[in-house]
């Protein structure tokens, strides 16, 4: 059995209407107690891209909804993704209706670069929604995975991939830092 984390207890004062709403929330979400719910909310807050340092390596998603009828928008979005190919793991493209598309881009890399990509996407005319969501990347696990997959920490790797939304039959060359 794994050792339990050291826990620190502290008191929190809530106005009665707020704690009633919180109790309803934790019941609806299936938490067993307030502490579990509170810990998850704190973790979520600490993982907000604005709370992390730009030089941190992270993994996550960029989710966007856009009007694909806007002149050259799909082409511009594809160009932005190709410019950031070293940080993009995969993407999924879904047609929501006649005009709108949803795209989920799985990303992994430097938070500063991912923030920049997100910003470039969200300011495009016709992008109705764009959100960056991230979590930490464990550097030791990255290095161990690279070594166990036979890459021996070699930072230059050529990886072929096919995107689920239109296989475009070429390879991208990734440079992965092992620092």
PDB file of C-alpha atoms in Angstrom:
ATOM      1  CA  UNK A   1       0.000   0.000   0.000  1.00  0.00           C
ATOM      2  CA  UNK A   2       1.375   3.429  -1.001  1.00  0.00           C
ATOM      3  CA  UNK A   3       2.325   5.911   1.697  1.00  0.00           C
ATOM      4  CA  UNK A   4      -0.272   8.609   2.267  1.00  0.00           C
ATOM      5  CA  UNK A   5       0.645  12.201   1.512  1.00  0.00           C
ATOM      6  CA  UNK A   6       1.338  14.441   4.467  1.00  0.00           C
ATOM      7  CA  UNK A   7      -1.785  16.514   4.991  1.00  0.00           C
ATOM      8  CA  UNK A   8      -2.012  19.990   6.473  1.00  0.00           C
ATOM      9  CA  UNK A   9      -5.314  20.970   8.015  1.00  0.00           C
ATOM     10  CA  UNK A  10      -6.568  24.550   7.987  1.00  0.00           C
ATOM     11  CA  UNK A  11      -9.891  26.292   8.459  1.00  0.00           C
ATOM     12  CA  UNK A  12     -11.798  28.099   5.742  1.00  0.00           C
ATOM     13  CA  UNK A  13     -14.769  30.372   6.379  1.00  0.00           C
ATOM     14  CA  UNK A  14     -17.534  30.458   3.747  1.00  0.00           C
ATOM     15  CA  UNK A  15     -20.724  32.510   3.680  1.00  0.00           C
ATOM     16  CA  UNK A  16     -23.651  30.102   4.237  1.00  0.00           C
ATOM     17  CA  UNK A  17     -25.139  30.481   0.712  1.00  0.00           C
ATOM     18  CA  UNK A  18     -21.719  29.791  -0.856  1.00  0.00           C
ATOM     19  CA  UNK A  19     -21.052  26.651   1.209  1.00  0.00           C
ATOM     20  CA  UNK A  20     -24.561  25.393   0.355  1.00  0.00           C
ATOM     21  CA  UNK A  21     -23.772  25.846  -3.347  1.00  0.00           C
ATOM     22  CA  UNK A  22     -20.393  24.155  -2.839  1.00  0.00           C
ATOM     23  CA  UNK A  23     -21.999  21.212  -1.030  1.00  0.00           C
ATOM     24  CA  UNK A  24     -24.478  20.809  -3.886  1.00  0.00           C
ATOM     25  CA  UNK A  25     -21.581  20.935  -6.376  1.00  0.00           C
ATOM     26  CA  UNK A  26     -19.554  18.259  -4.564  1.00  0.00           C
ATOM     27  CA  UNK A  27     -22.607  16.000  -4.328  1.00  0.00           C
ATOM     28  CA  UNK A  28     -23.330  16.393  -8.057  1.00  0.00           C
ATOM     29  CA  UNK A  29     -19.687  15.701  -8.898  1.00  0.00           C
ATOM     30  CA  UNK A  30     -19.556  12.608  -6.688  1.00  0.00           C
ATOM     31  CA  UNK A  31     -16.965  13.750  -4.173  1.00  0.00           C
ATOM     32  CA  UNK A  32     -16.988  12.021  -0.804  1.00  0.00           C
ATOM     33  CA  UNK A  33     -16.102  15.168   1.113  1.00  0.00           C
ATOM     34  CA  UNK A  34     -15.302  18.861   0.846  1.00  0.00           C
ATOM     35  CA  UNK A  35     -11.554  18.283   1.136  1.00  0.00           C
ATOM     36  CA  UNK A  36     -11.369  16.181  -2.041  1.00  0.00           C
ATOM     37  CA  UNK A  37     -13.364  18.758  -3.991  1.00  0.00           C
ATOM     38  CA  UNK A  38     -11.333  21.655  -2.622  1.00  0.00           C
ATOM     39  CA  UNK A  39      -8.010  19.926  -3.492  1.00  0.00           C
ATOM     40  CA  UNK A  40      -9.190  19.368  -7.077  1.00  0.00           C
ATOM     41  CA  UNK A  41     -10.283  22.989  -7.439  1.00  0.00           C
ATOM     42  CA  UNK A  42      -6.899  24.197  -6.148  1.00  0.00           C
ATOM     43  CA  UNK A  43      -5.034  21.857  -8.541  1.00  0.00           C
ATOM     44  CA  UNK A  44      -7.160  23.106 -11.438  1.00  0.00           C
ATOM     45  CA  UNK A  45      -6.463  26.725 -10.514  1.00  0.00           C
ATOM     46  CA  UNK A  46      -2.717  26.115 -10.252  1.00  0.00           C
ATOM     47  CA  UNK A  47      -2.735  24.528 -13.725  1.00  0.00           C
ATOM     48  CA  UNK A  48      -4.309  27.552 -15.399  1.00  0.00           C
ATOM     49  CA  UNK A  49      -1.900  28.649 -18.130  1.00  0.00           C
ATOM     50  CA  UNK A  50      -1.740  32.122 -16.540  1.00  0.00           C
ATOM     51  CA  UNK A  51      -0.488  30.596 -13.264  1.00  0.00           C
ATOM     52  CA  UNK A  52       2.442  28.734 -14.860  1.00  0.00           C
ATOM     53  CA  UNK A  53       5.832  30.031 -15.956  1.00  0.00           C
ATOM     54  CA  UNK A  54       6.364  30.540 -19.702  1.00  0.00           C
ATOM     55  CA  UNK A  55       9.513  28.406 -19.727  1.00  0.00           C
ATOM     56  CA  UNK A  56       7.775  25.317 -18.289  1.00  0.00           C
ATOM     57  CA  UNK A  57       7.166  22.252 -20.436  1.00  0.00           C
ATOM     58  CA  UNK A  58       3.510  21.288 -20.438  1.00  0.00           C
ATOM     59  CA  UNK A  59       1.067  19.053 -22.273  1.00  0.00           C
ATOM     60  CA  UNK A  60      -2.527  19.855 -23.070  1.00  0.00           C
ATOM     61  CA  UNK A  61      -5.018  20.921 -25.703  1.00  0.00           C
ATOM     62  CA  UNK A  62      -6.038  23.895 -27.728  1.00  0.00           C
ATOM     63  CA  UNK A  63      -9.760  23.682 -28.450  1.00  0.00           C
ATOM     64  CA  UNK A  64     -11.273  25.964 -31.047  1.00  0.00           C
ATOM     65  CA  UNK A  65     -14.544  26.524 -32.856  1.00  0.00           C
ATOM     66  CA  UNK A  66     -14.450  28.419 -36.107  1.00  0.00           C
ATOM     67  CA  UNK A  67     -16.494  29.315 -39.179  1.00  0.00           C
ATOM     68  CA  UNK A  68     -14.865  27.446 -42.030  1.00  0.00           C
ATOM     69  CA  UNK A  69     -16.575  29.698 -44.615  1.00  0.00           C
ATOM     70  CA  UNK A  70     -14.435  32.677 -43.603  1.00  0.00           C
ATOM     71  CA  UNK A  71     -12.081  33.377 -46.484  1.00  0.00           C
ATOM     72  CA  UNK A  72      -8.748  31.534 -46.104  1.00  0.00           C
ATOM     73  CA  UNK A  73      -9.320  30.773 -42.402  1.00  0.00           C
ATOM     74  CA  UNK A  74      -8.920  26.973 -42.691  1.00  0.00           C
ATOM     75  CA  UNK A  75      -5.718  27.490 -44.682  1.00  0.00           C
ATOM     76  CA  UNK A  76      -4.367  30.017 -42.165  1.00  0.00           C
ATOM     77  CA  UNK A  77      -5.148  27.689 -39.238  1.00  0.00           C
ATOM     78  CA  UNK A  78      -3.345  24.837 -41.002  1.00  0.00           C
ATOM     79  CA  UNK A  79      -0.339  27.113 -41.663  1.00  0.00           C
ATOM     80  CA  UNK A  80      -0.193  28.090 -37.982  1.00  0.00           C
ATOM     81  CA  UNK A  81      -0.232  24.421 -36.995  1.00  0.00           C
ATOM     82  CA  UNK A  82       2.510  23.571 -39.477  1.00  0.00           C
ATOM     83  CA  UNK A  83       4.639  26.416 -38.104  1.00  0.00           C
ATOM     84  CA  UNK A  84       4.191  24.871 -34.620  1.00  0.00           C
ATOM     85  CA  UNK A  85       4.575  21.234 -35.723  1.00  0.00           C
ATOM     86  CA  UNK A  86       7.237  20.578 -33.077  1.00  0.00           C
ATOM     87  CA  UNK A  87       4.661  21.223 -30.339  1.00  0.00           C
ATOM     88  CA  UNK A  88       1.649  19.481 -31.893  1.00  0.00           C
ATOM     89  CA  UNK A  89       1.086  15.811 -31.139  1.00  0.00           C
ATOM     90  CA  UNK A  90      -2.206  15.313 -32.977  1.00  0.00           C
ATOM     91  CA  UNK A  91      -5.465  16.976 -33.851  1.00  0.00           C
ATOM     92  CA  UNK A  92      -9.107  16.088 -34.324  1.00  0.00           C
ATOM     93  CA  UNK A  93     -11.465  17.974 -36.614  1.00  0.00           C
ATOM     94  CA  UNK A  94     -15.261  17.758 -36.243  1.00  0.00           C
ATOM     95  CA  UNK A  95     -17.964  19.369 -38.371  1.00  0.00           C
ATOM     96  CA  UNK A  96     -20.502  20.816 -35.928  1.00  0.00           C
ATOM     97  CA  UNK A  97     -22.919  22.090 -38.557  1.00  0.00           C
ATOM     98  CA  UNK A  98     -22.897  23.568 -42.053  1.00  0.00           C
ATOM     99  CA  UNK A  99     -20.758  26.534 -40.988  1.00  0.00           C
ATOM    100  CA  UNK A 100     -18.835  25.629 -37.848  1.00  0.00           C
ATOM    101  CA  UNK A 101     -15.969  23.275 -37.144  1.00  0.00           C
ATOM    102  CA  UNK A 102     -14.537  22.168 -33.822  1.00  0.00           C
ATOM    103  CA  UNK A 103     -10.857  21.358 -33.677  1.00  0.00           C
ATOM    104  CA  UNK A 104      -8.955  19.852 -30.755  1.00  0.00           C
ATOM    105  CA  UNK A 105      -5.179  20.106 -30.987  1.00  0.00           C
ATOM    106  CA  UNK A 106      -3.135  17.946 -28.600  1.00  0.00           C
ATOM    107  CA  UNK A 107       0.043  19.847 -27.701  1.00  0.00           C
ATOM    108  CA  UNK A 108       3.221  19.241 -25.744  1.00  0.00           C
ATOM    109  CA  UNK A 109       6.041  21.709 -25.342  1.00  0.00           C
ATOM    110  CA  UNK A 110       7.156  25.036 -23.951  1.00  0.00           C
ATOM    111  CA  UNK A 111       4.238  26.950 -22.434  1.00  0.00           C
ATOM    112  CA  UNK A 112       5.416  30.252 -23.900  1.00  0.00           C
ATOM    113  CA  UNK A 113       5.291  28.829 -27.429  1.00  0.00           C
ATOM    114  CA  UNK A 114       1.900  27.225 -26.780  1.00  0.00           C
ATOM    115  CA  UNK A 115       0.506  30.500 -25.434  1.00  0.00           C
ATOM    116  CA  UNK A 116       1.769  32.221 -28.581  1.00  0.00           C
ATOM    117  CA  UNK A 117       0.118  29.598 -30.826  1.00  0.00           C
ATOM    118  CA  UNK A 118      -3.147  29.922 -28.882  1.00  0.00           C
ATOM    119  CA  UNK A 119      -3.035  33.702 -29.216  1.00  0.00           C
ATOM    120  CA  UNK A 120      -2.372  33.479 -32.956  1.00  0.00           C
ATOM    121  CA  UNK A 121      -5.379  31.170 -33.347  1.00  0.00           C
ATOM    122  CA  UNK A 122      -7.821  33.146 -31.207  1.00  0.00           C
ATOM    123  CA  UNK A 123      -7.256  36.452 -33.017  1.00  0.00           C
ATOM    124  CA  UNK A 124      -8.066  35.034 -36.452  1.00  0.00           C
ATOM    125  CA  UNK A 125     -11.238  36.455 -37.988  1.00  0.00           C
ATOM    126  CA  UNK A 126     -13.843  33.684 -37.841  1.00  0.00           C
ATOM    127  CA  UNK A 127     -12.468  31.903 -34.767  1.00  0.00           C
ATOM    128  CA  UNK A 128     -15.423  31.948 -32.400  1.00  0.00           C
ATOM    129  CA  UNK A 129     -13.753  30.216 -29.446  1.00  0.00           C
ATOM    130  CA  UNK A 130     -10.209  29.167 -28.572  1.00  0.00           C
ATOM    131  CA  UNK A 131      -8.982  27.853 -25.235  1.00  0.00           C
ATOM    132  CA  UNK A 132      -5.617  26.526 -24.080  1.00  0.00           C
ATOM    133  CA  UNK A 133      -5.725  23.940 -21.290  1.00  0.00           C
ATOM    134  CA  UNK A 134      -2.496  22.435 -19.915  1.00  0.00           C
ATOM    135  CA  UNK A 135      -0.966  20.205 -17.270  1.00  0.00           C
ATOM    136  CA  UNK A 136       2.613  19.665 -16.110  1.00  0.00           C
ATOM    137  CA  UNK A 137       5.033  17.386 -17.946  1.00  0.00           C
ATOM    138  CA  UNK A 138       7.348  15.277 -15.813  1.00  0.00           C
ATOM    139  CA  UNK A 139      10.804  15.764 -17.337  1.00  0.00           C
ATOM    140  CA  UNK A 140      12.219  12.563 -15.816  1.00  0.00           C
ATOM    141  CA  UNK A 141       9.415  10.488 -17.333  1.00  0.00           C
ATOM    142  CA  UNK A 142      10.036  12.107 -20.737  1.00  0.00           C
ATOM    143  CA  UNK A 143      13.704  11.123 -20.679  1.00  0.00           C
ATOM    144  CA  UNK A 144      12.954   7.609 -19.389  1.00  0.00           C
ATOM    145  CA  UNK A 145      10.325   7.123 -22.121  1.00  0.00           C
ATOM    146  CA  UNK A 146      12.755   8.270 -24.817  1.00  0.00           C
ATOM    147  CA  UNK A 147      15.422   5.847 -23.588  1.00  0.00           C
ATOM    148  CA  UNK A 148      13.023   2.900 -23.196  1.00  0.00           C
ATOM    149  CA  UNK A 149      11.649   3.392 -26.702  1.00  0.00           C
ATOM    150  CA  UNK A 150      15.113   2.951 -28.166  1.00  0.00           C
ATOM    151  CA  UNK A 151      15.737   6.619 -28.853  1.00  0.00           C
ATOM    152  CA  UNK A 152      18.555   6.810 -26.266  1.00  0.00           C
ATOM    153  CA  UNK A 153      17.788  10.444 -25.580  1.00  0.00           C
ATOM    154  CA  UNK A 154      18.670  11.423 -29.163  1.00  0.00           C
ATOM    155  CA  UNK A 155      17.111  14.873 -29.533  1.00  0.00           C
ATOM    156  CA  UNK A 156      16.747  14.671 -33.323  1.00  0.00           C
ATOM    157  CA  UNK A 157      14.037  12.264 -34.376  1.00  0.00           C
ATOM    158  CA  UNK A 158      12.002  11.966 -37.540  1.00  0.00           C
ATOM    159  CA  UNK A 159       8.432  10.910 -36.857  1.00  0.00           C
ATOM    160  CA  UNK A 160       5.813  10.156 -39.490  1.00  0.00           C
ATOM    161  CA  UNK A 161       2.215  10.801 -38.628  1.00  0.00           C
ATOM    162  CA  UNK A 162      -1.173  10.814 -40.230  1.00  0.00           C
ATOM    163  CA  UNK A 163      -3.762  13.225 -38.948  1.00  0.00           C
ATOM    164  CA  UNK A 164      -7.225  11.818 -38.378  1.00  0.00           C
ATOM    165  CA  UNK A 165      -8.779  14.774 -40.215  1.00  0.00           C
ATOM    166  CA  UNK A 166      -7.197  14.364 -43.614  1.00  0.00           C
ATOM    167  CA  UNK A 167      -4.044  12.344 -44.055  1.00  0.00           C
ATOM    168  CA  UNK A 168      -1.627  14.631 -45.784  1.00  0.00           C
ATOM    169  CA  UNK A 169       1.184  12.135 -46.387  1.00  0.00           C
ATOM    170  CA  UNK A 170       4.387  13.813 -45.282  1.00  0.00           C
ATOM    171  CA  UNK A 171       6.660  13.627 -42.283  1.00  0.00           C
ATOM    172  CA  UNK A 172       7.502  16.262 -39.715  1.00  0.00           C
ATOM    173  CA  UNK A 173      10.912  16.465 -38.113  1.00  0.00           C
ATOM    174  CA  UNK A 174      10.775  17.064 -34.391  1.00  0.00           C
ATOM    175  CA  UNK A 175      13.550  18.374 -32.197  1.00  0.00           C
ATOM    176  CA  UNK A 176      13.042  17.250 -28.623  1.00  0.00           C
ATOM    177  CA  UNK A 177      15.076  18.719 -25.823  1.00  0.00           C
ATOM    178  CA  UNK A 178      16.408  16.268 -23.249  1.00  0.00           C
ATOM    179  CA  UNK A 179      17.509  18.968 -20.811  1.00  0.00           C
TER     180      UNK A 179
END
